[in-house]
Coordinates of C-alpha atoms in Angstrom, one line a residue:
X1 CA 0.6 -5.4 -17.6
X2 CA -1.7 -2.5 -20.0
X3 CA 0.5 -1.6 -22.8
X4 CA 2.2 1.9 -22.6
X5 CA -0.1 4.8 -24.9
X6 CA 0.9 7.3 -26.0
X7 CA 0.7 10.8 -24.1
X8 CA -1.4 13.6 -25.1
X9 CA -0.4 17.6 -25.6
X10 CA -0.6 18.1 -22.6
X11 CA 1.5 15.0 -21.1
X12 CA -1.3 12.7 -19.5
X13 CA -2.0 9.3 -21.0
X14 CA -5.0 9.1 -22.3
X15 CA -7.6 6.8 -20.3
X16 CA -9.0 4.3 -22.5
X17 CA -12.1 3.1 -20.7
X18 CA -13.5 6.1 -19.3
X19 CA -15.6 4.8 -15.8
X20 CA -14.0 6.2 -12.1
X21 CA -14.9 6.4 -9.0
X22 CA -14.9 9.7 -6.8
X23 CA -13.0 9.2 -3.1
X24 CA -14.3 11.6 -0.6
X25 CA -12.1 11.5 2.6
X26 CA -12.7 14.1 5.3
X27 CA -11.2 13.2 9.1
X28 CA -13.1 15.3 11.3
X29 CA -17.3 16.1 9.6
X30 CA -19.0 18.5 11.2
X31 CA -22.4 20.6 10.4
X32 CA -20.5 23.6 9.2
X33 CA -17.9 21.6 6.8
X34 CA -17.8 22.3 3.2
X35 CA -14.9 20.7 2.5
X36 CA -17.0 17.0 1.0
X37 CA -18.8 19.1 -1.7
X38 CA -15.3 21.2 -2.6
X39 CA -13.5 18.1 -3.2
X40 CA -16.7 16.8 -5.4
X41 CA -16.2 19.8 -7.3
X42 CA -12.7 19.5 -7.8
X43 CA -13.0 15.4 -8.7
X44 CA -15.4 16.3 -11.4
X45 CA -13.6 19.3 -13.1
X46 CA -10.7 15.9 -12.5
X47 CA -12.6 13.5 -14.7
X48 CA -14.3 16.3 -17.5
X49 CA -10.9 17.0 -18.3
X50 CA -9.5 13.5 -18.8
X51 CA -12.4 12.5 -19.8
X52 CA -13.2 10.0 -16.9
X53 CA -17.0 9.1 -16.3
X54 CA -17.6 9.0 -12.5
X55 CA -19.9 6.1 -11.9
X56 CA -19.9 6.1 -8.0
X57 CA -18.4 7.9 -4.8
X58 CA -16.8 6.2 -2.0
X59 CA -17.4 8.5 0.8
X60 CA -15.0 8.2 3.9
X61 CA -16.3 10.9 6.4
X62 CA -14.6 11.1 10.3
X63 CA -11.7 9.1 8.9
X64 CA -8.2 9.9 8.9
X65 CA -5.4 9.2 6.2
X66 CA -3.2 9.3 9.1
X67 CA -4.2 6.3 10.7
X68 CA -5.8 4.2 8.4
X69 CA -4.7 3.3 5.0
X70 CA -6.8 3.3 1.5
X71 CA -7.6 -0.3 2.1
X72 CA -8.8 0.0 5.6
X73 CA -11.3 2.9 5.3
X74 CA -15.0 1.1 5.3
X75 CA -16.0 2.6 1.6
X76 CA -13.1 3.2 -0.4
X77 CA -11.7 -0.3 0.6
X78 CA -15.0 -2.2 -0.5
X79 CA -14.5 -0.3 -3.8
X80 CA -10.6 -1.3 -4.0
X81 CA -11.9 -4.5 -3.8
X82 CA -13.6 -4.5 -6.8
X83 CA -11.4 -3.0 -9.4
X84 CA -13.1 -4.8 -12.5
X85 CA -15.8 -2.4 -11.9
X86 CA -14.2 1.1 -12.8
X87 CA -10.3 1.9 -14.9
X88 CA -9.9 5.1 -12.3
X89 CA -9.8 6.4 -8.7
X90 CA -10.1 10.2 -8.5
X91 CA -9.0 12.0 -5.2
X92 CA -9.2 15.8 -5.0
X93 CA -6.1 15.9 -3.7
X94 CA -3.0 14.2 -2.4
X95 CA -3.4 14.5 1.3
X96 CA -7.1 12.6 0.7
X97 CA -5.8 9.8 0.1
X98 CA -2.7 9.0 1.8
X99 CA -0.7 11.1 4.5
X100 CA 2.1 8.3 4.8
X101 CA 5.2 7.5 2.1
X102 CA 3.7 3.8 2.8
X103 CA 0.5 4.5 2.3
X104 CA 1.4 5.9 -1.3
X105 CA 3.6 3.2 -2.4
X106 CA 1.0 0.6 -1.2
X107 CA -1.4 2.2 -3.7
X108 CA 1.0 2.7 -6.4
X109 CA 1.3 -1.2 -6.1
X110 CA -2.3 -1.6 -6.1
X111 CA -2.9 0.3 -10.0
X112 CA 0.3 -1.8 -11.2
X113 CA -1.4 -4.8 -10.1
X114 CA -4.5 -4.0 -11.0
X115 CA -4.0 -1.6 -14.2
X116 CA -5.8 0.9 -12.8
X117 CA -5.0 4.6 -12.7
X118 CA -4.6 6.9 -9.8
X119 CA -5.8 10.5 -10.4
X120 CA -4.7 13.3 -7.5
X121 CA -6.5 16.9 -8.4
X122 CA -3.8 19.5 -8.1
X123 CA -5.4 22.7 -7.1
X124 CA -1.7 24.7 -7.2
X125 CA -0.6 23.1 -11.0
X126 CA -2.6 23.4 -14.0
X127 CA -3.5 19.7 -14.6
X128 CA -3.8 16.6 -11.9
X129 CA -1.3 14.1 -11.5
X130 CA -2.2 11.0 -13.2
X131 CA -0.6 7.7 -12.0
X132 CA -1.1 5.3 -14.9
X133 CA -0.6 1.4 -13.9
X134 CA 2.9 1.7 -16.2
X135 CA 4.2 5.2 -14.7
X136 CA 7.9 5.5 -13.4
X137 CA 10.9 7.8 -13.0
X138 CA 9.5 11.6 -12.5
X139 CA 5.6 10.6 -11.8
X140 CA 6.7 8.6 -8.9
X141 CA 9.2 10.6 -7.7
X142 CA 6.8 13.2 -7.0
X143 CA 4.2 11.4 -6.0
X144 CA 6.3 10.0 -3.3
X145 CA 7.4 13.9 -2.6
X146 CA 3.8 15.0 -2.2
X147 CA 3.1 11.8 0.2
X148 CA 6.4 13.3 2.3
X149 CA 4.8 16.4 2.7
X150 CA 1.6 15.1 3.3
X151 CA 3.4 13.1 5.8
X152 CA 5.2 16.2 7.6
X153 CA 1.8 18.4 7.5
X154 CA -0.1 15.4 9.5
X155 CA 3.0 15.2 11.8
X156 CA 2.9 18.8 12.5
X157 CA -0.8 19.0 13.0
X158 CA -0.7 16.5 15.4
X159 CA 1.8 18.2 17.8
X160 CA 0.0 21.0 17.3
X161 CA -3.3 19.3 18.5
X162 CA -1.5 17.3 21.6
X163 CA 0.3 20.6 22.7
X164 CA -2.8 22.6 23.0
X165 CA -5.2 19.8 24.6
X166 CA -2.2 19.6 27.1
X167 CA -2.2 23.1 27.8
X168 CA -5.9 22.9 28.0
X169 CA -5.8 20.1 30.5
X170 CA -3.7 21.6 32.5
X171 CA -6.0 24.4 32.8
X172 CA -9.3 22.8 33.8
X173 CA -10.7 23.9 30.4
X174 CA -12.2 21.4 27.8
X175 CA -10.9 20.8 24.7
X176 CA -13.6 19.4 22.6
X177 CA -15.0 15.8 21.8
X178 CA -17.3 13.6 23.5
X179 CA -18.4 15.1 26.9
X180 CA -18.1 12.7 29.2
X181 CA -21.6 11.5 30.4
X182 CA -23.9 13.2 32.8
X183 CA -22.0 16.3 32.0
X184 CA -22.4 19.2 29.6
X185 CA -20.2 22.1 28.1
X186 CA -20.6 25.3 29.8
X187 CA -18.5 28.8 29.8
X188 CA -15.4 28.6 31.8
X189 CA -16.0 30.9 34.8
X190 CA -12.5 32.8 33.8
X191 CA -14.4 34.0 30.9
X192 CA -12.0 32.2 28.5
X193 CA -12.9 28.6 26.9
X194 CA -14.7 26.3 28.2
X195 CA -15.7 23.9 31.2
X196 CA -18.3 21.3 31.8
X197 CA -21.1 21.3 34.2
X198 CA -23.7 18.6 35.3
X199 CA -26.3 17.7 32.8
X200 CA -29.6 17.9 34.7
X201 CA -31.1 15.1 31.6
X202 CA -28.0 13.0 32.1
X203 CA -27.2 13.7 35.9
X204 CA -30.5 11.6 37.0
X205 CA -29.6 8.7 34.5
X206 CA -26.5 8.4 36.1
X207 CA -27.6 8.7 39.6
X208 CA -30.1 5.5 38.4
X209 CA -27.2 3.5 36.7
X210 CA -25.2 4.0 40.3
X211 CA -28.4 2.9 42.4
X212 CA -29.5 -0.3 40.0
X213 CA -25.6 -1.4 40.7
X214 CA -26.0 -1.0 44.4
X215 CA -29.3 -3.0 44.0
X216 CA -27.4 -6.0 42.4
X217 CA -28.7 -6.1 38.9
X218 CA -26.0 -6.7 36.5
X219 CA -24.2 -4.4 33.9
X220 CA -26.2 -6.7 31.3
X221 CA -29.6 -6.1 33.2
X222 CA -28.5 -2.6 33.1
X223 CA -27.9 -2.0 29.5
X224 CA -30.9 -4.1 28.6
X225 CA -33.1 -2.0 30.8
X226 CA -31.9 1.6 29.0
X227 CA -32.8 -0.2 25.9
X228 CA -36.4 -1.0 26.4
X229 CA -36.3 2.6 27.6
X230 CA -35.0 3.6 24.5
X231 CA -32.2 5.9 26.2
X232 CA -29.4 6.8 23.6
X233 CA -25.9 5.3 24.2
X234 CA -23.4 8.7 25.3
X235 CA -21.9 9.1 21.4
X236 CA -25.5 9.0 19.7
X237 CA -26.8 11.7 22.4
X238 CA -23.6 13.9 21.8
X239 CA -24.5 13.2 17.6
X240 CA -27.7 14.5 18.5
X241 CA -26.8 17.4 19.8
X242 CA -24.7 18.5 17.2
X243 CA -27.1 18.0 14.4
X244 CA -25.5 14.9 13.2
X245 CA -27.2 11.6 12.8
X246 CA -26.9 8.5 15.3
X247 CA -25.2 5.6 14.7
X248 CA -22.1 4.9 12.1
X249 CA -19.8 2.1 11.0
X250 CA -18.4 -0.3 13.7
X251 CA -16.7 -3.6 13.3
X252 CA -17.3 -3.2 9.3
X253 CA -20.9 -3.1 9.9
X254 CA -23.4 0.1 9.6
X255 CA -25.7 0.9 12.8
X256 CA -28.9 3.4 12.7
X257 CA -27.9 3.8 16.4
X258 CA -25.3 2.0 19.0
X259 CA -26.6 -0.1 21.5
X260 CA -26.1 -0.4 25.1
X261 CA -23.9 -3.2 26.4
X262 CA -22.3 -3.9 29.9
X263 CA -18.9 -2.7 27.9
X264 CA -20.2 1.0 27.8
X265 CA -21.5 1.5 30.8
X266 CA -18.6 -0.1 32.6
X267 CA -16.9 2.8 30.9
X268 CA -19.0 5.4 32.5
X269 CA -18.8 3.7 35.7
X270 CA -14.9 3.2 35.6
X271 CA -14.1 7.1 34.7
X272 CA -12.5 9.5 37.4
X273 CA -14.8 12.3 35.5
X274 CA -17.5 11.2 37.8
X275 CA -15.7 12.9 40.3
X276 CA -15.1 15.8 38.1
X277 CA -11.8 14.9 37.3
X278 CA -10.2 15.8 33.9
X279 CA -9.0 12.9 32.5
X280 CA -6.7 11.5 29.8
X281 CA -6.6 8.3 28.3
X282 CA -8.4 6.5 31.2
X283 CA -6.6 8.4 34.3
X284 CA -6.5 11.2 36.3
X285 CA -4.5 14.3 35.2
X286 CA -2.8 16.0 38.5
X287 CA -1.6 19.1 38.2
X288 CA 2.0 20.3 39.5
X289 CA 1.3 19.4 43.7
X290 CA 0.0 15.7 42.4
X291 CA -3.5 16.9 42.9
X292 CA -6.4 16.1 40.5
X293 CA -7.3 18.7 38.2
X294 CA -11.1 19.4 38.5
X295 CA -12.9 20.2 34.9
X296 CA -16.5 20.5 36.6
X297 CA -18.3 19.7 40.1
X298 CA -18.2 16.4 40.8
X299 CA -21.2 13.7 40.2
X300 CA -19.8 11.2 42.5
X301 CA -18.0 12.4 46.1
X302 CA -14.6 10.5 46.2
X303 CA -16.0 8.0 48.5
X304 CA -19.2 7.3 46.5
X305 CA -16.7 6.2 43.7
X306 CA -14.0 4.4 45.4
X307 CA -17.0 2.6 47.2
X308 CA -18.8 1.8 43.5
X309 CA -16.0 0.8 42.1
X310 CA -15.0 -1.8 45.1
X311 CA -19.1 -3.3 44.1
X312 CA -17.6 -3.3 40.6
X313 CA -14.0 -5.3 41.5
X314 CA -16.2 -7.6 43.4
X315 CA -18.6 -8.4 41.1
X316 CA -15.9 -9.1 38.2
X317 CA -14.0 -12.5 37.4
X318 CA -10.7 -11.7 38.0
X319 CA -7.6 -12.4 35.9
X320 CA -8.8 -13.3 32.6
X321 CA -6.0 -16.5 30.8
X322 CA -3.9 -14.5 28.8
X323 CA -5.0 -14.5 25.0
X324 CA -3.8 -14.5 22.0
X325 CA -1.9 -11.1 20.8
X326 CA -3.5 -11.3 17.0
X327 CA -6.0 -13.6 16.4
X328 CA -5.5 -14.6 12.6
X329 CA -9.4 -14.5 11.7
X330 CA -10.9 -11.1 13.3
X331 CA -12.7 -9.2 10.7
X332 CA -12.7 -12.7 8.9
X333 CA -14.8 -14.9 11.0
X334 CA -18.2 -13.7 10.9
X335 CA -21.8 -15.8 12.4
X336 CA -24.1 -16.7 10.1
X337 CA -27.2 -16.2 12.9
X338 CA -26.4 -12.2 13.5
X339 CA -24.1 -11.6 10.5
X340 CA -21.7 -10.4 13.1
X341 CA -17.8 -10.9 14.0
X342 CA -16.5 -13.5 15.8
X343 CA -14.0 -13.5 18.6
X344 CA -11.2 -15.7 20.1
X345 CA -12.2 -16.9 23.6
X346 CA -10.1 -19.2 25.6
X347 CA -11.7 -22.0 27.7
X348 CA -10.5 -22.8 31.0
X349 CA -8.7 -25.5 31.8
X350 CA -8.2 -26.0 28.0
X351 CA -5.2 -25.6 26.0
X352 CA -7.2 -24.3 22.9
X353 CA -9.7 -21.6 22.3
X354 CA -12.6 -20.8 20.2
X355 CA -14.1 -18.4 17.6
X356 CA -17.1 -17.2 19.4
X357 CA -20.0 -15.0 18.2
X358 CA -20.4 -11.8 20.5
X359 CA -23.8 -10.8 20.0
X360 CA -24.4 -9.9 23.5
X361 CA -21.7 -7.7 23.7
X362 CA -22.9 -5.0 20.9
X363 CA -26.4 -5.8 23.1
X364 CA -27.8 -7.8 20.6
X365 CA -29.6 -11.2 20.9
X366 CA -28.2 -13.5 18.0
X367 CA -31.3 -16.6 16.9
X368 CA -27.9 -19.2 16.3
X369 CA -24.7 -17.8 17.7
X370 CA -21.8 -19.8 16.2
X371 CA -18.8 -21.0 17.9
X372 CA -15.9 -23.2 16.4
X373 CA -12.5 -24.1 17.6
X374 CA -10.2 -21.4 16.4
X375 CA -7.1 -23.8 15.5
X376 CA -9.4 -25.5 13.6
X377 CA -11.2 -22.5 11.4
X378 CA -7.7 -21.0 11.5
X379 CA -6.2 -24.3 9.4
X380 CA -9.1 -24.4 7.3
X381 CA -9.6 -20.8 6.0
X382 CA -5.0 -21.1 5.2
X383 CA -5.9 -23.8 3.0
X384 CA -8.4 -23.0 1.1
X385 CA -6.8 -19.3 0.7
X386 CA -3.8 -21.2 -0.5
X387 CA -5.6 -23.4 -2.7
X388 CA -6.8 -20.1 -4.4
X389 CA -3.7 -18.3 -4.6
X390 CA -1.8 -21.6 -5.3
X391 CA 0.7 -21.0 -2.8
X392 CA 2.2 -22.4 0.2
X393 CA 3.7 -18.8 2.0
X394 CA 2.4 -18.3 5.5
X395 CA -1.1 -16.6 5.6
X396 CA -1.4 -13.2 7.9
X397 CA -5.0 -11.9 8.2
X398 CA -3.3 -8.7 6.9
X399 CA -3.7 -10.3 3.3
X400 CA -6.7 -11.8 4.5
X401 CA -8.6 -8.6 5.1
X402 CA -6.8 -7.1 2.0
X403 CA -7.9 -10.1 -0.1
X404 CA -11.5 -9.8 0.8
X405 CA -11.5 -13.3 2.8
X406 CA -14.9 -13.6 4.8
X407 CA -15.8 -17.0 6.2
X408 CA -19.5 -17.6 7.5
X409 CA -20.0 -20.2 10.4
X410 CA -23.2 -22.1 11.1
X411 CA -24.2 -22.9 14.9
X412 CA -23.4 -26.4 14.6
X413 CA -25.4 -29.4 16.5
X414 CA -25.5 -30.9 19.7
X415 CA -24.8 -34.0 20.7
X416 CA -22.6 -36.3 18.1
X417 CA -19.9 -38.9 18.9
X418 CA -15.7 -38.8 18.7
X419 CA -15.5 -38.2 15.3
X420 CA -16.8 -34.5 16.1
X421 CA -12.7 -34.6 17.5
X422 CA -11.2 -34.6 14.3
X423 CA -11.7 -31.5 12.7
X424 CA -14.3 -29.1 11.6
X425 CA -17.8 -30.1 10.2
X426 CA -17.2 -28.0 6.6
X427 CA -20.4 -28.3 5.7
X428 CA -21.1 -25.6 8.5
X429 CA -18.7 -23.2 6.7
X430 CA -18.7 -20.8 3.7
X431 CA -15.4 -19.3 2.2
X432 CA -15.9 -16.4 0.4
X433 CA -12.8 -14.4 -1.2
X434 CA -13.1 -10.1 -2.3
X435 CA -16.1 -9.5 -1.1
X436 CA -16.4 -7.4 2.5
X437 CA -18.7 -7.2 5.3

């Protein structure tokens, strides 16, 4: 635990070693935004005046502090993993790092722990408020009080949002985001808001995607087919079109541009927008009489769909075993081949499962894809992480993830004898602890 300095004139400890880093969080980025290079501004005026060197920026743009925590945004928590390399964290404000109580006592915990400082620019006061790994009493007292209210604000916001796209829905009119595909925005014919029409570009693509299903090529055949055509995925088109670049982070991994994969276009198949139905969270929104409300002319005539989505039913493999709620080692459990996640998978007929790499499923071809019984991975990464820890508490992937935990499989061999029964081949495995994908 630091030693307690004494404060300066003006009531803020004094930061002995002077490195920080700058956290940028913005939850919605567009084009037009200024709000990234304000709170630069504002983190720098931050450090000159306590005399903090910034020595790097963890930029979290399109995330929101009301649903993910410091330690789950892809930059800032690779940074929070590494606190030996900087005595500071610098937000412009409050509500940029946390909008929950929780959050803020979580992070409060993480600088007592880690003797590092929290900085929070106050724009309305005449000096930030610095959170010093030793602070009590009134510093956290009103940093919980501004966490509250950062709290409230998001609350409010939010009702504000899901009252107007309700009101909107009910209308016919869209409300923003992703156009659904084969569609584009275009003026409401009341004069007021906006609709969607068909997208002559995405229209025919469509019409294709129905024909090569009817033809009896697969969703996989499908996808790998746009890709050799080099046809962008639905959120990388709708990027394009708002001057933004294509691709982003999925799965803790950073992509020039999404791929295809038979998960995606099931989705475009699957929608009731193809009949030019507004929909919400997957169905249908009927208006007052139970009838559909229409946000555009329809791709797909009710009986083209109903009949492609019979094709669809027939085609899949029923009732998937019922998995596991959490596996322990998502976001852990990475192949060594592709780099990528792997997944629990049961095995019929089985009473065990396995950790499974899923290249094909982000439509990539993987040179080794791993696989690995999961009880077995799932013992070995508890022990060694309490080995480390030199504890014997149950593990949760929680403080897995939070830790930094990664462990790298190796396709293993075929072949072998009954000795492959009793556990896992370790020499296939790599434990790594705070580093992140």
């Amino acid at each position: 635990m630091p030693q307690r300095s004494p404060q300066t004139a003006q009531g803020v400890p004094p930061v002995q070693r002077r490195r920080a880093i700058a956290a940028v969080r913005l939850s919605c980025l567009t084009a037009a935004t200024t709000s990234p290079a304000r709170q630069r501004s504002t983190i720098q005026v931050c450090a000159e005046r306590l005399g903090l060197t910034v020595v790097a920026e963890a930029s979290d743009l399109g995330v929101s502090a009301r649903g993910t925590s410091p330690f789950e945004r892809p930059s800032l928590s690779s940074w929070l993993n590494r606190p030996h390399e900087y005595e500071a964290v610098v937000w412009a404000h409050v509500d940029r790092a946390v909008r929950s109580v929780a959050h803020m006592t979580e992070l409060i915990a993480w600088g007592r722990q880690h003797g590092r400082t929290l900085v929070f620019g106050m724009p309305e006061a005449d000096h930030p408020l610095v959170v010093p790994p030793w602070a009590e009493g009134r510093t956290l007292q009103r940093c919980t009080q501004l966490a509250h209210v950062a709290e409230q604000e998001s609350r409010t916001i939010s009702h504000r949002l899901t009252s107007s796209h309700e009101a909107l829905r009910a209308a016919g009119r869209y409300g923003g985001g992703l156009v659904p595909f084969g569609y584009r925005k275009a003026p409401h014919p009341s004069g007021v808001g906006w609709c969607l029409a068909p997208d002559p570009e995405t229209l025919t693509l469509v019409r294709s995607i129905v024909d090569d299903v009817h033809s009896g090529l697969s969703l996989v055949a499908i996808a790998h087919k746009l890709e050799a055509a080099g046809v962008l995925v639905p959120r990388d088109r709708h990027a394009r079109l708002q001057g933004r670049p294509t691709g982003g982070r999925r799965h803790g991994r950073d992509f020039d541009r999404f791929r295809w994969t038979a998960g995606s276009l099931s989705k475009i198949l699957r929608t009731p927008a193809l009949m030019g139905h507004r929909v919400h969270r997957g169905k249908t929104v009927s208006d007052a009489a139970g009838s559909p409300v229409l946000i555009g002319p329809p791709l797909l005539t009710e009986e083209e769909f109903q009949t492609l989505q019979h094709l669809l039913n027939s085609r899949s493999k029923g009732i998937h075993p019922k998995r596991r709620e959490t596996s322990l080692l998502i976001g852990v459990a990475h192949c060594a081949g592709c780099g990528g996640r792997m997944y629990f998978a049961t095995r019929k007929a089985y009473a065990y499962g396995d950790y499974v790499c899923r290249a094909s499923a982000r439509g990539a071809t993987c040179p080794a894809p791993a696989a690995i019984r999961a009880s077995w991975l799932d013992e070995y990464v508890t022990s060694r992480y309490r080995e480390v820890h030199v504890t014997d508490r149950e593990v949760t992937r929680e403080q897995l993830l939070r830790d930094g935990v990664r462990v790298t499989v190796t396709k293993g061999r075929s072949g072998g004898g009954p000795e492959r029964l009793a556990g896992p081949d370790t020499s296939r495995l790599v434990f790594t602890l705070g580093t992140r994908p």
